[in-house]
Amino acid sequence: MHESHEIVTQSVAETKQIASKFVKKLHGGEVIALYGDLGSGKTTFTQGIAGELGIKRHINSPTFILLRTYDVVSHPKIKRLYHLDLYRTQTAQDIEGLGLYEIMEEKDAIIVIEWPEKIGNKIPDQSIMIRFDYVDENKRKITFV
Ligand SMILES: Nc1ncnc2c1ncn2[C@@H]1O[C@H](COP(=O)(O)OP(=O)(O)OP(=O)(O)O)[C@@H](O)[C@H]1O
Ligand SMILES: [Mg+2]
């Protein structure tokens, strides 16, 4: 995806549907950075990714656990989904303890990061950036940057 591309979804289901289409383009090794305010749809999108990968466990916004790992059994190349929510991280040490820079090298996993701005320029250059904006109660704008 080279050009910026945006879509306004009308429901949670549609946001998940966009996510599931998006996953079909991935091969493993991708870092996906989700930008946007509280309640803008980042976790909902992640649930759509997980659904497409056949993950049955419920994905929510981790409260104290910053990183969750989900095994993937139904994809030829992607064997794990890492879901990271950096909202509550305060210090560089919080982040270093996660082993994030190691998991970013794994070619048979994908990593979804909510609040990636918390680690600023440490996000790999080739990360896929997606921005979420609240439009109204049921609508969210999703921009593939
Ligand atoms: N079109 C839509 N797409 C996604 N979510 C929607 C949509 N319309 C309404 N919502 C609601 O918006 C909220 C999105 O919450 P979600 O947890 O996905 O946000 P988030 O960006 O992960 O927030 P946080 O930064 O707090 O983790 C949910 O309550 C969901 O029901
Ligand atoms: Mg969230």
Coordinates of N, CA and C and ligand atoms in Angstrom, one line a residue:
M1 N 0.8 -1.2 0.0 CA 0.0 0.0 0.0 C 0.9 1.2 0.0
H2 N 0.9 1.9 -1.1 CA 1.8 3.1 -1.2 C 1.0 4.4 -1.0
E3 N -0.2 4.4 -1.6 CA -0.9 5.6 -1.4 C -1.7 5.6 -0.2
S4 N -1.9 6.7 0.5 CA -2.8 6.8 1.6 C -4.2 6.5 1.2
H5 N -4.9 5.6 2.0 CA -6.2 5.2 1.6 C -7.1 5.2 2.8
E6 N -8.3 5.8 2.7 CA -9.1 5.8 3.9 C -10.5 5.3 3.6
I7 N -11.1 4.8 4.7 CA -12.5 4.3 4.7 C -13.2 4.7 5.9
V8 N -14.5 5.0 5.8 CA -15.3 5.3 7.0 C -16.2 4.1 7.3
T9 N -16.0 3.4 8.4 CA -16.8 2.2 8.7 C -18.0 2.7 9.5
Q10 N -19.1 2.0 9.3 CA -20.4 2.4 9.9 C -20.7 1.6 11.2
S11 N -19.9 0.6 11.5 CA -20.2 -0.3 12.6 C -18.9 -1.1 13.0
V12 N -19.0 -1.7 14.2 CA -17.9 -2.5 14.7 C -17.7 -3.7 13.7
A13 N -18.8 -4.3 13.2 CA -18.6 -5.4 12.3 C -17.9 -5.0 11.1
E14 N -18.1 -3.8 10.6 CA -17.5 -3.3 9.4 C -16.0 -3.1 9.6
T15 N -15.7 -2.5 10.8 CA -14.2 -2.3 11.1 C -13.5 -3.7 11.2
K16 N -14.2 -4.7 11.8 CA -13.6 -6.0 11.8 C -13.4 -6.6 10.4
Q17 N -14.4 -6.3 9.6 CA -14.3 -6.8 8.2 C -13.1 -6.2 7.4
I18 N -12.9 -4.9 7.6 CA -11.8 -4.2 7.0 C -10.5 -4.9 7.5
A19 N -10.4 -5.2 8.8 CA -9.2 -5.8 9.4 C -9.0 -7.2 8.8
S20 N -10.1 -7.9 8.6 CA -9.9 -9.3 8.0 C -9.4 -9.2 6.6
K21 N -9.9 -8.3 5.8 CA -9.3 -8.1 4.4 C -7.9 -7.7 4.5
F22 N -7.5 -6.8 5.4 CA -6.1 -6.4 5.5 C -5.2 -7.5 5.8
V23 N -5.6 -8.4 6.7 CA -4.7 -9.5 7.1 C -4.4 -10.4 5.9
K24 N -5.3 -10.5 5.0 CA -5.0 -11.4 3.8 C -3.8 -11.0 3.0
K25 N -3.4 -9.7 3.2 CA -2.2 -9.2 2.5 C -0.9 -9.5 3.2
L26 N -1.0 -10.0 4.5 CA 0.2 -10.1 5.3 C 0.9 -11.5 5.1
H27 N 2.2 -11.5 5.3 CA 3.0 -12.7 5.2 C 3.7 -13.2 6.4
G28 N 3.6 -12.4 7.5 CA 4.4 -12.6 8.7 C 5.6 -11.7 8.7
G29 N 6.0 -11.3 9.9 CA 7.1 -10.3 10.0 C 6.7 -8.9 10.0
E30 N 5.4 -8.6 9.8 CA 4.9 -7.2 9.8 C 4.7 -6.6 11.2
V31 N 5.1 -5.4 11.3 CA 4.7 -4.6 12.5 C 3.6 -3.6 12.1
I32 N 2.5 -3.7 12.8 CA 1.4 -2.8 12.4 C 1.1 -1.9 13.6
A33 N 1.3 -0.6 13.3 CA 1.2 0.5 14.3 C -0.2 1.1 14.2
L34 N -1.0 1.0 15.2 CA -2.3 1.6 15.2 C -2.4 2.9 16.0
Y35 N -2.6 4.0 15.3 CA -2.7 5.3 16.0 C -4.1 5.7 16.1
G36 N -4.4 6.5 17.2 CA -5.7 7.1 17.4 C -6.1 7.1 18.8
D37 N -7.1 8.0 19.1 CA -7.5 8.3 20.5 C -8.2 7.1 21.1
L38 N -8.4 7.2 22.4 CA -9.2 6.2 23.2 C -10.5 6.0 22.5
G39 N -10.9 4.8 22.3 CA -12.2 4.5 21.8 C -12.3 4.7 20.3
S40 N -11.2 4.8 19.6 CA -11.3 5.1 18.1 C -11.4 3.8 17.3
G41 N -11.2 2.7 17.9 CA -11.4 1.4 17.2 C -10.2 0.5 17.0
K42 N -9.1 0.8 17.7 CA -7.8 0.1 17.5 C -8.0 -1.4 17.9
T43 N -8.5 -1.6 19.1 CA -8.7 -2.9 19.6 C -9.8 -3.7 18.8
T44 N -10.8 -3.0 18.4 CA -11.8 -3.6 17.5 C -11.2 -4.1 16.2
F45 N -10.3 -3.3 15.7 CA -9.6 -3.7 14.5 C -8.7 -5.0 14.7
T46 N -8.1 -4.9 15.9 CA -7.2 -6.1 16.3 C -8.1 -7.4 16.4
Q47 N -9.3 -7.2 17.0 CA -10.2 -8.4 17.1 C -10.5 -8.9 15.7
G48 N -10.6 -8.0 14.7 CA -10.9 -8.5 13.4 C -9.7 -9.2 12.8
I49 N -8.5 -8.8 13.1 CA -7.3 -9.5 12.7 C -7.3 -10.9 13.3
A50 N -7.5 -10.9 14.6 CA -7.5 -12.2 15.3 C -8.6 -13.2 14.7
G51 N -9.7 -12.7 14.5 CA -10.8 -13.5 13.9 C -10.4 -14.1 12.6
E52 N -9.8 -13.3 11.7 CA -9.4 -13.8 10.4 C -8.3 -14.9 10.6
L53 N -7.5 -14.8 11.6 CA -6.4 -15.7 11.8 C -6.9 -17.0 12.6
G54 N -8.2 -17.0 12.9 CA -8.7 -18.2 13.5 C -8.5 -18.3 15.0
I55 N -8.1 -17.1 15.6 CA -7.9 -17.1 17.1 C -9.2 -17.0 17.8
K56 N -9.4 -18.0 18.7 CA -10.7 -18.0 19.4 C -10.8 -17.2 20.7
R57 N -9.6 -17.0 21.3 CA -9.6 -16.3 22.5 C -10.0 -14.8 22.3
H58 N -10.7 -14.3 23.3 CA -11.2 -12.9 23.2 C -10.0 -11.9 23.3
I59 N -10.0 -11.0 22.5 CA -8.9 -9.9 22.5 C -9.5 -8.7 23.2
N60 N -8.9 -8.2 24.2 CA -9.4 -6.9 24.8 C -8.2 -6.0 25.0
S61 N -8.5 -4.8 25.5 CA -7.4 -3.9 25.8 C -6.7 -4.3 27.0
P62 N -5.5 -4.8 27.0 CA -4.8 -5.3 28.2 C -4.7 -4.1 29.2
T63 N -5.0 -4.5 30.5 CA -5.0 -3.4 31.5 C -3.6 -3.3 32.1
F64 N -3.1 -4.3 32.7 CA -1.8 -4.3 33.3 C -0.8 -5.0 32.4
I65 N -1.3 -6.0 31.7 CA -0.4 -6.8 30.8 C -0.3 -6.0 29.5
L66 N 0.9 -5.6 29.2 CA 1.1 -4.7 28.0 C 1.2 -5.5 26.7
L67 N 1.6 -6.8 26.9 CA 1.8 -7.6 25.7 C 1.1 -8.9 25.9
R68 N 0.3 -9.3 24.9 CA -0.3 -10.6 24.9 C 0.1 -11.3 23.6
T69 N 0.3 -12.6 23.8 CA 0.6 -13.5 22.6 C -0.5 -14.5 22.3
Y70 N -0.9 -14.6 21.1 CA -1.9 -15.5 20.7 C -1.3 -16.4 19.6
D71 N -1.5 -17.7 19.8 CA -1.0 -18.7 18.8 C -2.0 -18.8 17.7
V72 N -1.4 -18.9 16.5 CA -2.2 -19.0 15.3 C -1.9 -20.4 14.7
V73 N -3.0 -21.1 14.4 CA -2.8 -22.4 13.8 C -3.3 -22.6 12.4
S74 N -4.1 -21.6 12.0 CA -4.8 -21.8 10.7 C -4.1 -21.0 9.5
H75 N -2.9 -20.4 9.7 CA -2.3 -19.7 8.6 C -1.0 -20.3 8.2
P76 N -0.7 -20.4 6.9 CA 0.5 -21.0 6.5 C 1.8 -20.4 7.0
K77 N 1.8 -19.1 7.2 CA 3.1 -18.4 7.5 C 3.1 -17.7 8.9
I78 N 1.9 -17.2 9.3 CA 1.8 -16.5 10.5 C 1.5 -17.4 11.6
K79 N 2.4 -17.6 12.6 CA 2.2 -18.5 13.7 C 1.8 -17.9 15.0
R80 N 2.0 -16.6 15.1 CA 1.7 -15.9 16.4 C 1.2 -14.5 16.1
L81 N 0.3 -14.0 16.9 CA -0.1 -12.6 16.9 C 0.4 -12.0 18.2
Y82 N 1.1 -11.0 18.2 CA 1.5 -10.2 19.4 C 0.6 -9.0 19.4
H83 N -0.1 -8.7 20.6 CA -0.9 -7.5 20.7 C -0.3 -6.7 21.9
L84 N 0.1 -5.5 21.5 CA 0.7 -4.7 22.5 C -0.1 -3.4 22.7
D85 N -0.3 -3.0 23.9 CA -0.9 -1.7 24.2 C 0.0 -0.9 25.1
L86 N 0.6 0.1 24.5 CA 1.6 0.9 25.3 C 1.0 2.1 26.0
Y87 N -0.3 2.2 26.1 CA -0.9 3.4 26.7 C -0.4 3.7 28.1
R88 N -0.3 2.6 28.9 CA 0.1 2.9 30.3 C 1.6 2.8 30.5
T89 N 2.4 2.7 29.5 CA 3.9 2.7 29.7 C 4.3 4.1 30.0
Q90 N 5.3 4.2 30.9 CA 5.8 5.5 31.3 C 7.2 5.7 30.9
T91 N 8.0 4.6 31.1 CA 9.4 4.7 31.0 C 10.0 3.8 29.9
A92 N 11.2 4.1 29.5 CA 11.9 3.3 28.6 C 12.1 1.9 29.1
Q93 N 12.3 1.8 30.5 CA 12.5 0.4 31.1 C 11.2 -0.4 31.0
D94 N 10.0 0.2 31.1 CA 8.8 -0.5 31.0 C 8.8 -1.3 29.6
I95 N 9.3 -0.6 28.6 CA 9.2 -1.1 27.3 C 10.3 -2.1 27.0
E96 N 11.5 -1.8 27.5 CA 12.7 -2.7 27.3 C 12.4 -4.1 27.9
G97 N 11.7 -4.2 29.0 CA 11.3 -5.4 29.7 C 10.4 -6.3 28.8
L98 N 9.8 -5.8 27.8 CA 8.9 -6.6 27.0 C 9.6 -7.5 26.0
G99 N 10.8 -7.2 25.7 CA 11.5 -8.0 24.6 C 11.0 -7.6 23.2
L100 N 10.5 -6.4 23.2 CA 9.8 -5.9 21.9 C 10.7 -6.0 20.7
Y101 N 12.0 -5.6 20.9 CA 12.9 -5.5 19.8 C 13.2 -6.8 19.2
E102 N 13.2 -7.8 20.1 CA 13.4 -9.2 19.6 C 12.2 -9.7 18.8
I103 N 11.0 -9.5 19.4 CA 9.8 -10.0 18.7 C 9.6 -9.3 17.3
M104 N 10.0 -8.1 17.2 CA 9.9 -7.4 15.9 C 10.7 -8.0 14.8
E105 N 11.6 -8.9 15.2 CA 12.5 -9.6 14.2 C 11.9 -10.9 13.7
E106 N 10.8 -11.3 14.4 CA 10.3 -12.7 14.1 C 9.5 -12.6 12.8
K107 N 9.9 -13.5 11.9 CA 9.3 -13.5 10.6 C 8.0 -14.3 10.5
D108 N 7.8 -15.1 11.5 CA 6.6 -15.9 11.5 C 5.5 -15.4 12.5
A109 N 5.6 -14.1 12.8 CA 4.6 -13.5 13.7 C 4.2 -12.1 13.1
I110 N 3.1 -11.6 13.5 CA 2.8 -10.2 13.3 C 2.6 -9.6 14.6
I111 N 2.9 -8.3 14.7 CA 2.8 -7.5 15.9 C 1.9 -6.3 15.7
V112 N 0.9 -6.2 16.5 CA 0.0 -5.1 16.5 C 0.2 -4.2 17.7
I113 N 0.5 -2.9 17.5 CA 0.9 -2.0 18.6 C -0.1 -0.9 18.7
E114 N -0.9 -0.8 19.8 CA -1.7 0.3 20.1 C -0.8 1.4 20.8
W115 N -1.0 2.6 20.6 CA -0.3 3.7 21.2 C 1.2 3.6 20.8
P116 N 1.6 3.4 19.6 CA 3.0 3.3 19.2 C 3.8 4.6 19.4
E117 N 3.1 5.7 19.5 CA 3.8 6.9 19.7 C 4.6 6.9 21.1
K118 N 4.2 6.0 22.0 CA 4.9 5.8 23.2 C 6.4 5.4 23.0
I119 N 6.6 4.7 21.9 CA 8.0 4.3 21.7 C 8.6 5.1 20.5
G120 N 7.9 6.1 20.1 CA 8.4 7.1 19.1 C 9.2 6.5 18.0
N121 N 10.4 6.9 17.8 CA 11.2 6.5 16.6 C 11.7 5.1 16.7
K122 N 11.3 4.3 17.7 CA 11.8 2.9 17.8 C 10.9 2.0 17.0
I123 N 9.8 2.5 16.4 CA 9.0 1.7 15.5 C 9.8 1.5 14.2
P124 N 9.9 0.3 13.7 CA 10.7 0.1 12.5 C 10.1 1.0 11.3
D125 N 11.0 1.5 10.5 CA 10.6 2.3 9.3 C 9.6 1.7 8.4
Q126 N 9.7 0.3 8.3 CA 8.8 -0.3 7.4 C 7.5 -0.8 8.0
S127 N 7.2 -0.3 9.2 CA 5.9 -0.6 9.9 C 4.8 -0.1 9.0
I128 N 3.7 -0.9 9.1 CA 2.4 -0.5 8.5 C 1.7 0.4 9.5
M129 N 1.4 1.6 9.0 CA 0.8 2.6 9.9 C -0.7 2.8 9.6
I130 N -1.6 2.7 10.6 CA -3.0 2.8 10.3 C -3.5 3.8 11.4
R131 N -4.3 4.8 10.9 CA -4.8 5.8 11.9 C -6.3 5.7 12.0
F132 N -6.8 5.8 13.2 CA -8.2 5.7 13.5 C -8.7 7.0 14.0
D133 N -9.9 7.5 13.5 CA -10.5 8.7 14.0 C -12.0 8.5 14.3
Y134 N -12.4 9.0 15.4 CA -13.8 9.0 15.7 C -14.5 10.0 14.8
V135 N -15.6 9.5 14.1 CA -16.4 10.4 13.3 C -17.7 10.7 14.0
D136 N -18.5 9.7 14.4 CA -19.6 9.9 15.3 C -19.8 8.5 16.0
E137 N -20.9 8.4 16.8 CA -21.1 7.3 17.7 C -20.7 5.9 17.0
N138 N -21.2 5.8 15.8 CA -21.0 4.5 15.1 C -20.0 4.5 13.9
K139 N -19.4 5.6 13.7 CA -18.5 5.7 12.5 C -17.1 6.0 12.9
R140 N -16.2 5.3 12.3 CA -14.8 5.5 12.5 C -14.1 5.6 11.2
K141 N -13.2 6.6 11.0 CA -12.4 6.7 9.8 C -11.1 6.0 10.0
I142 N -10.8 5.1 9.1 CA -9.6 4.3 9.2 C -8.7 4.7 8.0
T143 N -7.5 5.2 8.3 CA -6.6 5.6 7.2 C -5.3 4.8 7.2
F144 N -5.1 4.1 6.1 CA -3.9 3.4 5.8 C -2.9 4.4 5.3
V145 N -1.9 4.7 6.2 CA -1.1 5.9 5.9 C 0.0 5.5 4.9
Ligands
LIG1 N1 -17.4 1.8 13.3 C1 -16.9 1.4 14.5 N2 -15.7 0.8 14.5 C2 -15.1 0.4 15.6 N3 -15.6 0.7 16.9 C3 -16.8 1.3 16.9 C4 -17.5 1.7 15.7 N4 -18.6 2.4 16.1 C5 -18.6 2.4 17.4 N5 -17.6 1.7 17.9 C6 -17.3 1.6 19.4 O1 -16.1 2.3 19.7 C7 -15.4 1.6 20.7 C8 -14.0 1.3 20.1 O2 -13.3 0.8 21.2 P1 -11.8 0.1 21.0 O3 -11.5 -0.6 22.3 O4 -11.7 -0.6 19.7 O5 -10.9 1.5 20.9 P2 -9.4 1.6 21.1 O6 -9.0 2.6 20.0 O7 -8.7 0.3 21.2 O8 -9.2 2.4 22.5 P3 -8.1 2.4 23.6 O9 -7.0 3.4 23.1 O10 -8.8 2.8 24.8 O11 -7.5 1.0 23.7 C9 -16.2 0.4 21.1 O12 -16.9 0.7 22.2 C10 -17.1 0.2 19.9 O13 -18.3 -0.4 20.2
MG2 MG -7.5 -0.5 22.7

